[in-house]
Tab-separated table of C-alpha atoms in Angstrom:
chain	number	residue	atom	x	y	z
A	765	UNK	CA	-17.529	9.921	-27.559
A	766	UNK	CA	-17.590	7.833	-24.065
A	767	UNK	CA	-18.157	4.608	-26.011
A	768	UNK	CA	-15.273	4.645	-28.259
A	769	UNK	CA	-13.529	5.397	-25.397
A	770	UNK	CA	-14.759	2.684	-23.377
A	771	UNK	CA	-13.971	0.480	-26.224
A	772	UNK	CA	-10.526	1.106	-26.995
A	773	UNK	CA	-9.260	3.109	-24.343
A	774	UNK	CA	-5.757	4.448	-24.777
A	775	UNK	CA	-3.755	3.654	-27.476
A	776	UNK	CA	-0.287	2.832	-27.196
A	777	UNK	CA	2.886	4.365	-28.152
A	778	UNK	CA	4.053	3.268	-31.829
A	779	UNK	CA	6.710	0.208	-31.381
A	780	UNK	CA	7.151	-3.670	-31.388
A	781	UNK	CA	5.090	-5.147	-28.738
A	782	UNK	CA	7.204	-5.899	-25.555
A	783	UNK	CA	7.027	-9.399	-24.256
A	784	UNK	CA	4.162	-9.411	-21.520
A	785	UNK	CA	6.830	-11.536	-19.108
A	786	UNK	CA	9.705	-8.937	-19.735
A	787	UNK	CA	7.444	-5.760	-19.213
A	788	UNK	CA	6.189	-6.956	-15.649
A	789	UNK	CA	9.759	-8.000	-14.822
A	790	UNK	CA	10.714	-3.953	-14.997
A	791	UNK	CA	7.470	-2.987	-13.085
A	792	UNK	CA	8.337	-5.300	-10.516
A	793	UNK	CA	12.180	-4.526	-10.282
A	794	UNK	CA	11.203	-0.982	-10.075
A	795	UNK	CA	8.545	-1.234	-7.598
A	796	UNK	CA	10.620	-3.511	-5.163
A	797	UNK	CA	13.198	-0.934	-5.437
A	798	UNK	CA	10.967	1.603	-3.984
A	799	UNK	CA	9.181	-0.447	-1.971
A	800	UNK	CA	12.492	-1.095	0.346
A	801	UNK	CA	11.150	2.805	1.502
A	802	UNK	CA	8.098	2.027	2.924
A	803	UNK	CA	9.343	0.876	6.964
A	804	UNK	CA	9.931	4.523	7.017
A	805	UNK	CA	6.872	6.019	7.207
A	806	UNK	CA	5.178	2.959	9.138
A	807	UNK	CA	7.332	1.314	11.366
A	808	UNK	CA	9.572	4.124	11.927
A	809	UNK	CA	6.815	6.666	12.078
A	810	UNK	CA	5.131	5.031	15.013
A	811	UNK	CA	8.192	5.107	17.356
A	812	UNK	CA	9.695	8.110	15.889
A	813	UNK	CA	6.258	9.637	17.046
A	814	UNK	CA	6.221	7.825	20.476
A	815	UNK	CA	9.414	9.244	21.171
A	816	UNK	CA	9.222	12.880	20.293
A	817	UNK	CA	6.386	13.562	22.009
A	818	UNK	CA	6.065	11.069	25.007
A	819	UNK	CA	3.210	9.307	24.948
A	820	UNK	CA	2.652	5.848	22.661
A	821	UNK	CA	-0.782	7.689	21.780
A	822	UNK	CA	0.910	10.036	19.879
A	823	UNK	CA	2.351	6.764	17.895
A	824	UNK	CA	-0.466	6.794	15.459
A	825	UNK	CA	-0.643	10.267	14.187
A	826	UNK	CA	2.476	10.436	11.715
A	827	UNK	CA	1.014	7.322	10.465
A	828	UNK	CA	-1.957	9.091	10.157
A	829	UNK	CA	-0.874	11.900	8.012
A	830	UNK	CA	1.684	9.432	6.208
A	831	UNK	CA	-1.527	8.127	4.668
A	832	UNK	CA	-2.938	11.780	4.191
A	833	UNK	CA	0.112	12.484	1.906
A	834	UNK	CA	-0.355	9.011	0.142
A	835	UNK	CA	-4.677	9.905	-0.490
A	836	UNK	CA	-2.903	13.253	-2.044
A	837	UNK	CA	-0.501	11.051	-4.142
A	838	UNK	CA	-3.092	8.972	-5.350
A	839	UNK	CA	-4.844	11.751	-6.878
A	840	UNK	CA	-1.610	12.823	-8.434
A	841	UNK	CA	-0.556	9.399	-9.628
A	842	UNK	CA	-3.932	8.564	-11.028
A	843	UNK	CA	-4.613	12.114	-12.681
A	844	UNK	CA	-1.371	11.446	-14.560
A	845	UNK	CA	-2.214	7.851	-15.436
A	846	UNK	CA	-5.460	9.510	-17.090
A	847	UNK	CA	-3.721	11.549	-19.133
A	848	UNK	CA	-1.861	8.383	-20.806
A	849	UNK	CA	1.452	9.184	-18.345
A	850	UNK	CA	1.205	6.284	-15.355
A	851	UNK	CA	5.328	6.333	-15.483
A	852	UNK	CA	5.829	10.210	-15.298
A	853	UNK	CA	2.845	10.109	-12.126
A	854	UNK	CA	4.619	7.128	-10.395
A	855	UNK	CA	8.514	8.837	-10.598
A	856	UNK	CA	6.972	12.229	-9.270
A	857	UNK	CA	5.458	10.565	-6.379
A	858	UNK	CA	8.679	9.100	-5.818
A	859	UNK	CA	10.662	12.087	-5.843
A	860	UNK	CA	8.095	13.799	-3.353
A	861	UNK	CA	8.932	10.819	-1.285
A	862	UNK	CA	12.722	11.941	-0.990
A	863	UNK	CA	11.757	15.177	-0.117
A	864	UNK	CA	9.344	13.670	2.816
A	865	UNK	CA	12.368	11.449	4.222
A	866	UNK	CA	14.771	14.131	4.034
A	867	UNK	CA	11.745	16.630	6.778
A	868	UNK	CA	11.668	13.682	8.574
A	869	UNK	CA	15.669	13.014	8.845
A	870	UNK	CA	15.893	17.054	10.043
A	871	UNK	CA	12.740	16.623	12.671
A	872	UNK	CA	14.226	13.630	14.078
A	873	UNK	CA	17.227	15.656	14.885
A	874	UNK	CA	15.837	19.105	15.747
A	875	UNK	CA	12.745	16.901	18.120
A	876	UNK	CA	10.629	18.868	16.503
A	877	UNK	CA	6.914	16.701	16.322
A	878	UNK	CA	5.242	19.464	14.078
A	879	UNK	CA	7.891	19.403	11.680
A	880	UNK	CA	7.512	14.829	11.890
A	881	UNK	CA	4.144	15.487	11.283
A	882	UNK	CA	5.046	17.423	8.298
A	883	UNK	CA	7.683	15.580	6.757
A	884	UNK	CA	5.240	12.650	7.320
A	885	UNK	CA	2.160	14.130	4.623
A	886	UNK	CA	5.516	14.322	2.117
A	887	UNK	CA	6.440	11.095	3.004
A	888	UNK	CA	3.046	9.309	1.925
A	889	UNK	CA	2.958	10.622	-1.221
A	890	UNK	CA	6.051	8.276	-2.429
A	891	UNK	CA	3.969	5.350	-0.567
A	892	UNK	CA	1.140	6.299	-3.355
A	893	UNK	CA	3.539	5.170	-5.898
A	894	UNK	CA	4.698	1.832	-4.590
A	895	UNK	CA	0.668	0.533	-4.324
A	896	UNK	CA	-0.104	2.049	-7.418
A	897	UNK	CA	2.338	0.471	-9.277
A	898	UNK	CA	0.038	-2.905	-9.225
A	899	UNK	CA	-2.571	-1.260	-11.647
A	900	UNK	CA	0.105	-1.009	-14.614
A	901	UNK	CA	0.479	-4.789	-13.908
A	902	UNK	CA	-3.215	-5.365	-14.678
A	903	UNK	CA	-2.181	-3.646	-18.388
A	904	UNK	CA	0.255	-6.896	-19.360
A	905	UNK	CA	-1.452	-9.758	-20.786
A	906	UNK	CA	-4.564	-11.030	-20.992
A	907	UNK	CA	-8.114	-10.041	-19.057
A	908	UNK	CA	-7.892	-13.620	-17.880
A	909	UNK	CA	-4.614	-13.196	-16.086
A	910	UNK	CA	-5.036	-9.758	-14.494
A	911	UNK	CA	-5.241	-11.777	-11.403
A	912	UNK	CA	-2.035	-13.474	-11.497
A	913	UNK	CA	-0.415	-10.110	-13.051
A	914	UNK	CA	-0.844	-7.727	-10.441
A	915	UNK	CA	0.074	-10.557	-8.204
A	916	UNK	CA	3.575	-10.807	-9.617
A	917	UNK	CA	4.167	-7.311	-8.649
A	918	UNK	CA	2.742	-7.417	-5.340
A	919	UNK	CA	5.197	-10.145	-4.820
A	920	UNK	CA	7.901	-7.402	-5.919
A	921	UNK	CA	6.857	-5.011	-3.299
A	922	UNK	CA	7.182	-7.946	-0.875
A	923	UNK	CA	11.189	-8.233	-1.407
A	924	UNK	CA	11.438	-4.490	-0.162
A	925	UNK	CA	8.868	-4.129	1.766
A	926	UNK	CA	10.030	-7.247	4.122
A	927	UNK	CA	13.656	-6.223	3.567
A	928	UNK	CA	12.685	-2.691	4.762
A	929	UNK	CA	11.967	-3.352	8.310
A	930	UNK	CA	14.097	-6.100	8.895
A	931	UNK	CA	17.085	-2.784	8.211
A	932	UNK	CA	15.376	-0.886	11.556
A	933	UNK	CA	18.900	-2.141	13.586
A	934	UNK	CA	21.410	-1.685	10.856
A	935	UNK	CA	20.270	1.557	9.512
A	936	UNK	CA	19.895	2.832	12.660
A	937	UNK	CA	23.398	1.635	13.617
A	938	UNK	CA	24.442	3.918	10.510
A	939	UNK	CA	22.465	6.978	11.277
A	940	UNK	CA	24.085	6.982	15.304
A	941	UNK	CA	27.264	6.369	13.522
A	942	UNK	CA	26.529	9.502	11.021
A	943	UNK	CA	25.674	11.884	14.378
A	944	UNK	CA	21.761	11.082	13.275
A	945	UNK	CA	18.844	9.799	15.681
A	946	UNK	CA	18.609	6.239	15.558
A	947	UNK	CA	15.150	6.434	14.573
A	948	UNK	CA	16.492	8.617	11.541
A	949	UNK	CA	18.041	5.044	9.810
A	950	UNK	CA	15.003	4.045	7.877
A	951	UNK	CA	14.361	7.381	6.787
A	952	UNK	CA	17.949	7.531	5.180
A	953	UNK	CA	16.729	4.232	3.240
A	954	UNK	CA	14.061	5.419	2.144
A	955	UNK	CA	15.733	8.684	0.350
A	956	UNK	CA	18.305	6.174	-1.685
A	957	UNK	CA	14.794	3.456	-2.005
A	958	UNK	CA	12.855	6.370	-3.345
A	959	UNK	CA	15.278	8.769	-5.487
A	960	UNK	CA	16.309	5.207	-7.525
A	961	UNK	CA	12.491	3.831	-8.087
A	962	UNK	CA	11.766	7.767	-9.601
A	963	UNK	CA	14.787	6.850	-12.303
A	964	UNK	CA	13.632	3.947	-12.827
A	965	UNK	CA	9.962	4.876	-13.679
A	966	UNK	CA	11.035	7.887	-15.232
A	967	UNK	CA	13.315	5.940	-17.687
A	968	UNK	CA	10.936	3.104	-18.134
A	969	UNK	CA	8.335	5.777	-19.270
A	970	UNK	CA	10.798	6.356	-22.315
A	971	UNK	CA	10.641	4.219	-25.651
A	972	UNK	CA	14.162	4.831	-26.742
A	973	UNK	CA	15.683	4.206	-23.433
A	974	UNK	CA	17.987	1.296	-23.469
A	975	UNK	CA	16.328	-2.023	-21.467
A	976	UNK	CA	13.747	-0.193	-19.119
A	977	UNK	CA	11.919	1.285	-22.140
A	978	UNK	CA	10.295	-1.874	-23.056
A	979	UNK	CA	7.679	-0.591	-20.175
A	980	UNK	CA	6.617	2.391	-22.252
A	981	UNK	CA	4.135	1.173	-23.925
A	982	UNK	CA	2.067	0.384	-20.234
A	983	UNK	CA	3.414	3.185	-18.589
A	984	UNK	CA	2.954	5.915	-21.725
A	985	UNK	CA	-0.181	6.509	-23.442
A	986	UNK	CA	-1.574	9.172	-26.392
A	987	UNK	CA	-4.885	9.694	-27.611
A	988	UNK	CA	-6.343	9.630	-23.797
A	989	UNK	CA	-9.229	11.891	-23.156
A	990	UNK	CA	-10.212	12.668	-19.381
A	991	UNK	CA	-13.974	10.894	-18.926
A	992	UNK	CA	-16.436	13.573	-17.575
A	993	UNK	CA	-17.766	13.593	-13.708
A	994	UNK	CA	-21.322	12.372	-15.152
A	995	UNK	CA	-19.244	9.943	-16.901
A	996	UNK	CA	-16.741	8.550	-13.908
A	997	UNK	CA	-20.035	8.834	-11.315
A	998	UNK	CA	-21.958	6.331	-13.552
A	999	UNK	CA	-18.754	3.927	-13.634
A	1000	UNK	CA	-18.737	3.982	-9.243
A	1001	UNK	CA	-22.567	2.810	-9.050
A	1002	UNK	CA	-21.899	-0.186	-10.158
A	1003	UNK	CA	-22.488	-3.288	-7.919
A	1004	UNK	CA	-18.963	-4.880	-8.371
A	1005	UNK	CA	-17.140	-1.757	-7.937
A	1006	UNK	CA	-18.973	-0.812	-4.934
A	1007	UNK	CA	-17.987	-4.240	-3.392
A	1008	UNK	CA	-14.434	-3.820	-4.388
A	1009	UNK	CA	-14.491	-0.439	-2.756
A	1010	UNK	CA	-15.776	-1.537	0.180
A	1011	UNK	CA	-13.251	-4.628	0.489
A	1012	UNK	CA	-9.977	-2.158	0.005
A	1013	UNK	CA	-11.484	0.322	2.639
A	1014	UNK	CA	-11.982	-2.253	5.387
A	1015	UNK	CA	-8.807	-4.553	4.804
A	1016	UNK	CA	-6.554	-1.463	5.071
A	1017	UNK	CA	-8.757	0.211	7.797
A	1018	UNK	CA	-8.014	-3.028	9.590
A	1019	UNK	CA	-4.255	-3.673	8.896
A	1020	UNK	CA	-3.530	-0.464	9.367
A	1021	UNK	CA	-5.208	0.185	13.251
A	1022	UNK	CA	-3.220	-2.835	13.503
A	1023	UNK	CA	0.367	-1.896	12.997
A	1024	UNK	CA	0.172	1.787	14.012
A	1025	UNK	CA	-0.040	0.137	17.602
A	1026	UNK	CA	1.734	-3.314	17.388
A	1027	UNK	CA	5.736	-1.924	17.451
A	1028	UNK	CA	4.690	0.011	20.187
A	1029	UNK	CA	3.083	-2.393	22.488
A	1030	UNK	CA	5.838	-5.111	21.269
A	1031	UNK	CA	8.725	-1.860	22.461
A	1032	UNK	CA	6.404	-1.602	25.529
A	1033	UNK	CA	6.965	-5.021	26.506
A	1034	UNK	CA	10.459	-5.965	26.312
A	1035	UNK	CA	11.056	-6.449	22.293
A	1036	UNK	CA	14.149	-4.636	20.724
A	1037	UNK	CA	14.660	-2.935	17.610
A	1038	UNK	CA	15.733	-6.270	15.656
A	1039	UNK	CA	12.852	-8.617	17.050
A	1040	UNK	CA	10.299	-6.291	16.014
A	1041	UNK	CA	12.233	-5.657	12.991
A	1042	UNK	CA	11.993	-9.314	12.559
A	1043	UNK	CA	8.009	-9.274	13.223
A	1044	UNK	CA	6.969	-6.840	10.580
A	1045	UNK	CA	9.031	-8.438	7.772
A	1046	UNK	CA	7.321	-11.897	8.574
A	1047	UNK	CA	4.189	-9.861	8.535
A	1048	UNK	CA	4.894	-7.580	5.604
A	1049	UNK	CA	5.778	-10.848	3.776
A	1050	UNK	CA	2.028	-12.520	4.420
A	1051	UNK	CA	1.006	-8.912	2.934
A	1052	UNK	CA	2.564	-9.528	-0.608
A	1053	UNK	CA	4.154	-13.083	-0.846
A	1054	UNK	CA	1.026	-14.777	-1.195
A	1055	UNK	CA	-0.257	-12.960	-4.345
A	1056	UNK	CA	0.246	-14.877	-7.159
A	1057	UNK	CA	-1.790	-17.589	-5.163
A	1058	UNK	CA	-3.941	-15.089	-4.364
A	1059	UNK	CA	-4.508	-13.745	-7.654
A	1060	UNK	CA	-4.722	-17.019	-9.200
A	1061	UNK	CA	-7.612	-17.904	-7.165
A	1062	UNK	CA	-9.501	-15.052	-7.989
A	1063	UNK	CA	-8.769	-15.739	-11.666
A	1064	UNK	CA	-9.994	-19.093	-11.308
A	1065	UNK	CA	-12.668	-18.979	-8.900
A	1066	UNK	CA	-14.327	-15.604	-8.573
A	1067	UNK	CA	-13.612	-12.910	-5.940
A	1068	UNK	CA	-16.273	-13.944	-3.589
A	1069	UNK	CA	-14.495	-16.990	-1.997
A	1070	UNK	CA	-11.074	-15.133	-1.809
A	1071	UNK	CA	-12.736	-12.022	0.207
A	1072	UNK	CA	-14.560	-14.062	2.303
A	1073	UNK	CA	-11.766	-16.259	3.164
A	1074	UNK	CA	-9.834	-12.957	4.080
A	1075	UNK	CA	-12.562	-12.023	6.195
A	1076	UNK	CA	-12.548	-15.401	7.919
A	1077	UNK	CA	-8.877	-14.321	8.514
A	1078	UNK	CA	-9.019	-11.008	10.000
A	1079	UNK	CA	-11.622	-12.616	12.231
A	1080	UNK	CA	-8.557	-14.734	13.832
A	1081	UNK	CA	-6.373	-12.067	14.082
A	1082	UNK	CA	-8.362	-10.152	16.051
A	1083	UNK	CA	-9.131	-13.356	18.358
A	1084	UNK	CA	-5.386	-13.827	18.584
A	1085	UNK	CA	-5.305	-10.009	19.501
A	1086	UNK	CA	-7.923	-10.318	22.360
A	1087	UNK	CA	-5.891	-13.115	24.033
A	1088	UNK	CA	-2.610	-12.892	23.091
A	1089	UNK	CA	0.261	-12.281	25.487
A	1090	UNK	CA	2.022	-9.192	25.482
A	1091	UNK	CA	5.576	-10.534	25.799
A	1092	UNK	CA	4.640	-13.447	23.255
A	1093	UNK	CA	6.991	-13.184	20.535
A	1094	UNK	CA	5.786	-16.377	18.212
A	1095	UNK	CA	2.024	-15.752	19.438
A	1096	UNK	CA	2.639	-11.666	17.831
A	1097	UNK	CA	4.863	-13.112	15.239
A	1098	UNK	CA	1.435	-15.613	13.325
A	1099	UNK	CA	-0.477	-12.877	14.743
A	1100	UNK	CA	0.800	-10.414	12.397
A	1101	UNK	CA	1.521	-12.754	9.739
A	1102	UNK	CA	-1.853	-13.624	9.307
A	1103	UNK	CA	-3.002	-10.091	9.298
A	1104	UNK	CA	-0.900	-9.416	6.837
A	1105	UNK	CA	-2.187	-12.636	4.845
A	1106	UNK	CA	-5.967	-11.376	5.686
A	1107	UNK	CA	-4.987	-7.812	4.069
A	1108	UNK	CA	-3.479	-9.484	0.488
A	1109	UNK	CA	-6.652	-11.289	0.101
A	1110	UNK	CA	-9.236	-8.095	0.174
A	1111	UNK	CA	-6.333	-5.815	-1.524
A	1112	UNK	CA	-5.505	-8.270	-4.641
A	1113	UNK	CA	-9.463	-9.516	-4.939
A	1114	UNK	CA	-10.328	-5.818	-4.761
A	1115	UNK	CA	-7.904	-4.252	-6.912
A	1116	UNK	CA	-8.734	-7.498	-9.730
A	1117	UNK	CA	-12.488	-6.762	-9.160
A	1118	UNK	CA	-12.389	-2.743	-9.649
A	1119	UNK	CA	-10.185	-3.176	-12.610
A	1120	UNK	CA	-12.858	-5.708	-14.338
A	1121	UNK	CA	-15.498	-3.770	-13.030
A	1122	UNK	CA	-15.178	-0.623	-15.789
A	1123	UNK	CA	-14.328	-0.171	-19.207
A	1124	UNK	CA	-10.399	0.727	-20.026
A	1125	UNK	CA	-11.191	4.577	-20.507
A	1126	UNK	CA	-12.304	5.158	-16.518
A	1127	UNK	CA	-10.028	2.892	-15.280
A	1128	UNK	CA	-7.002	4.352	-14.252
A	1129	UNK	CA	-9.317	7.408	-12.442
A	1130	UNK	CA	-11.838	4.744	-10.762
A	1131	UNK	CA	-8.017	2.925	-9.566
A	1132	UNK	CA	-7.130	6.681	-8.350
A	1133	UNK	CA	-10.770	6.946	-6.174
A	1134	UNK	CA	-10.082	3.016	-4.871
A	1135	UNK	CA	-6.563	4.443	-3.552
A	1136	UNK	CA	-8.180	7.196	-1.927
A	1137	UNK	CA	-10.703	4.924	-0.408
A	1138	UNK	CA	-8.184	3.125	0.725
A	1139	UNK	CA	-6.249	5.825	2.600
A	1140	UNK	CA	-8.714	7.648	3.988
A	1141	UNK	CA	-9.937	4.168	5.820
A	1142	UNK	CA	-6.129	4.432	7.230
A	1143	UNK	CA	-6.033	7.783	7.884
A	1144	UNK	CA	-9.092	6.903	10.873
A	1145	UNK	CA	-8.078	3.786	11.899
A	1146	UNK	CA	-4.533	4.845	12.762
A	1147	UNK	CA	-5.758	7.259	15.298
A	1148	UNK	CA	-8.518	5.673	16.282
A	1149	UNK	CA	-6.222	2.609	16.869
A	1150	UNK	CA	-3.507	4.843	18.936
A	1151	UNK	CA	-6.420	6.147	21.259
A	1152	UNK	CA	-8.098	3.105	21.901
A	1153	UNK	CA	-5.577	1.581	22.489
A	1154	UNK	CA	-3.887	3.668	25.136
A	1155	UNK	CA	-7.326	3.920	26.991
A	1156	UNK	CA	-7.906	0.487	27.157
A	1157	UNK	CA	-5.639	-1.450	25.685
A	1158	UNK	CA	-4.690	-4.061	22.952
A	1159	UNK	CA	-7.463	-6.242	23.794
A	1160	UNK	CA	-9.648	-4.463	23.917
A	1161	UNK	CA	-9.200	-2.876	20.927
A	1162	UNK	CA	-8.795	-6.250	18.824
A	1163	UNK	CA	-12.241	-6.622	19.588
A	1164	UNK	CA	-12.959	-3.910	17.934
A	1165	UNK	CA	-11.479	-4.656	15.154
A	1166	UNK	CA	-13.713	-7.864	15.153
A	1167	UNK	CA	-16.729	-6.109	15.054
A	1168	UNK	CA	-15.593	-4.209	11.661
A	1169	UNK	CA	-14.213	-7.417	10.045
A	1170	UNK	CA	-17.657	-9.251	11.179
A	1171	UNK	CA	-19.653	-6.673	9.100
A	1172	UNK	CA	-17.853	-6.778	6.180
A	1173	UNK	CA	-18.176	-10.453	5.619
A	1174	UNK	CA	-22.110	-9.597	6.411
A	1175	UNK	CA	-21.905	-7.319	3.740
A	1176	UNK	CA	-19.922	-9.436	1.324
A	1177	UNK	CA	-22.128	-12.150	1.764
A	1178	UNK	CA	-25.370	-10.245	1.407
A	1179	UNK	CA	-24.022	-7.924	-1.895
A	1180	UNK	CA	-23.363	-11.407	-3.709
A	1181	UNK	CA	-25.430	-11.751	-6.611
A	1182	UNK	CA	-27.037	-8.115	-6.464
A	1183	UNK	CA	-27.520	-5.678	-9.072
């Protein structure tokens, strides 16, 4: 039974086949429509937190629980996808996302940090869907191309993710103007972000439906049986999919300790709203925009040289980190763009490698355990990051950081070639 899963894995929906090119244009319309959410939960989340209860080591802990709720909507997204609906998972996630933002909106007005907390685990569950999104790219086209695929919609995510902070000013400008916290702007973006990505997936997830259906037959499935845990344990021994676990974990265990304390200490030391806006577009931009190169690379030349070279990366971010200068504004500005550069190349390289790394019948449930991964490495490093920190400050914990990114290009260098 496993193998003629493995070997055919889910069989599409009855229809013409859709032009490979017009297919990821919809996933990648869609996902940079919800993607223009995400500031929310991140930047927002961090000074929305600061300010409710006080202290900037409170800054990390909606960001904490943001990625709680988006470990919970990976399960969700991918326990959908295995049952041959990836577009009914990803609009779900989506709508939980709405109802997240709209906790958040009512906590930022009541000052109520339980209820921010809250709203937050909601909140993460949409951010589930916008990441997860990339796997349906590696179903268009070829094996050879997955690469380059799931790089086209990463560069997607980048027009709304970059678009989304740069709006911390105006939307906040609109929320004060509405009788809202300031803080509350983003939040307000991300219900109209969210609620419109959920149509989208939801109608792309439908043959008949005029223009968007042309997705259906990589977003719906039939014919999909569940593999069994004996089954999906075998699949996560491997070598390569070990490696690619470990890659996802540590870039966003890094990127993330990063930015759950960066707006602060930039608000700490004299930045505004609109130049730290500014700052995590540029470095939400170095996240995404370089994945087609990215994924190219990996196509071309393996996965090995990519990680490593994102490794080498995060290594000078965290030097720039231990000597940077607080009121620096270009020195903070390549500092974060290179983190974010550092984080594309162990995300795309990872997410290539675990797709290659298991037949088509496990994959969208290994993709669900790599987002998981993923975002419960966030869930400790934004904490951790807050604490540190606070106690004894940004220096010091960019050396830190070093320490974790030195080990995993130990580890990537010594897991090359093995079994």
């Amino acid at each position: 039974m496993s193998s003629e899963i493995d070997a055919r894995g889910p069989r599409e929906l009855p229809g013409k086949a859709p032009s490979p090119g017009g297919v990821l244009a919809l996933l990648a319309a869609a996902t940079a429509t919800g993607s223009t959410g995400l500031a929310a939960g991140g930047t927002a989340g961090a000074l929305l937190g600061a300010e409710l209860a006080g202290t900037s080591a409170a800054a990390g802990l909606p960001v904490a629980l943001l990625v709680v709720g988006s470990a919970a909507g990976a399960v969700l997204v991918s326990a959908q996808a295995g049952r041959g609906r990836r577009g009914r998972g990803l609009a779900i996630g989506y709508l939980v996302g709405v109802a997240g933002a709209i906790i958040v909106i009512l906590a930022a007005v009541v000052r109520s940090v339980p209820l921010l907390l809250a709203g937050s685990v909601v909140l993460g569950v949409a951010n589930s869907s916008v990441f997860m999104a990339r796997y349906a790219a590696l179903g268009v086209g070829s094996a050879r191309g997955r690469g380059l695929a799931l790089g086209a919609v990463f560069v997607a995510t980048a027009a709304g993710a970059v678009l989304s902070p740069l709006l911390l000013g105006p939307s906040g400008a609109l929320a004060e103007a509405a009788g809202l916290p300031r803080l509350a702007g983003l939040y307000l973006v991300a219900v109209v972000a969210f609620g419109l990505a959920a149509l989208m997936f939801a109608a792309a997830s439908v043959p008949r439906f005029p223009v968007l259906g042309r997705a259906a037959p990589v977003l719906s499935h039939r014919g999909v049986r569940a593999p069994g845990r004996a089954e999906l344990l075998g699949g996560l021994r491997g070598r390569q999919v070990r490696s690619a676990l470990v890659t996802l974990a540590v870039a966003n265990f890094v990127m993330v300790a990063f930015m759950s304390v960066a707006p602060v200490h930039l608000l700490e030391h004299g930045h505004g709203l609109q130049p730290i806006g500014l700052i995590v577009a540029l470095h939400v931009a170095g996240m995404f925009a370089p994945s087609p190169l990215t994924g190219h690379l990996a196509d071309r030349f393996g996965a090995l040289p990519v990680v490593v070279l994102g490794w080498v990366l995060l290594l000078a971010v965290c030097l720039i980190g231990l000597l940077v200068s607080p009121g620096g504004t270009a020195t903070m500005t390549i500092h974060l763009l290179l983190l974010g550069v550092a984080w594309n190349c162990g995300v795309v390289t990872g997410s290539a490698m675990l797709a290659a790394a298991v037949p088509a019948g496990l994959r969208p449930h290994v993709e669900g355990v790599g987002e998981v991964v993923m975002q419960l490495a966030a869930m400790l490093a934004a904490p951790v990051a807050s604490v540190i920190t606070a106690a004894a400050g940004y220096p010091v914990f960019s050396l830190a950081c070093a320490f974790v990114a030195l080990g995993a290009l130990i580890h990537s260098y010594r897991s090359r070639g093995r079994p």
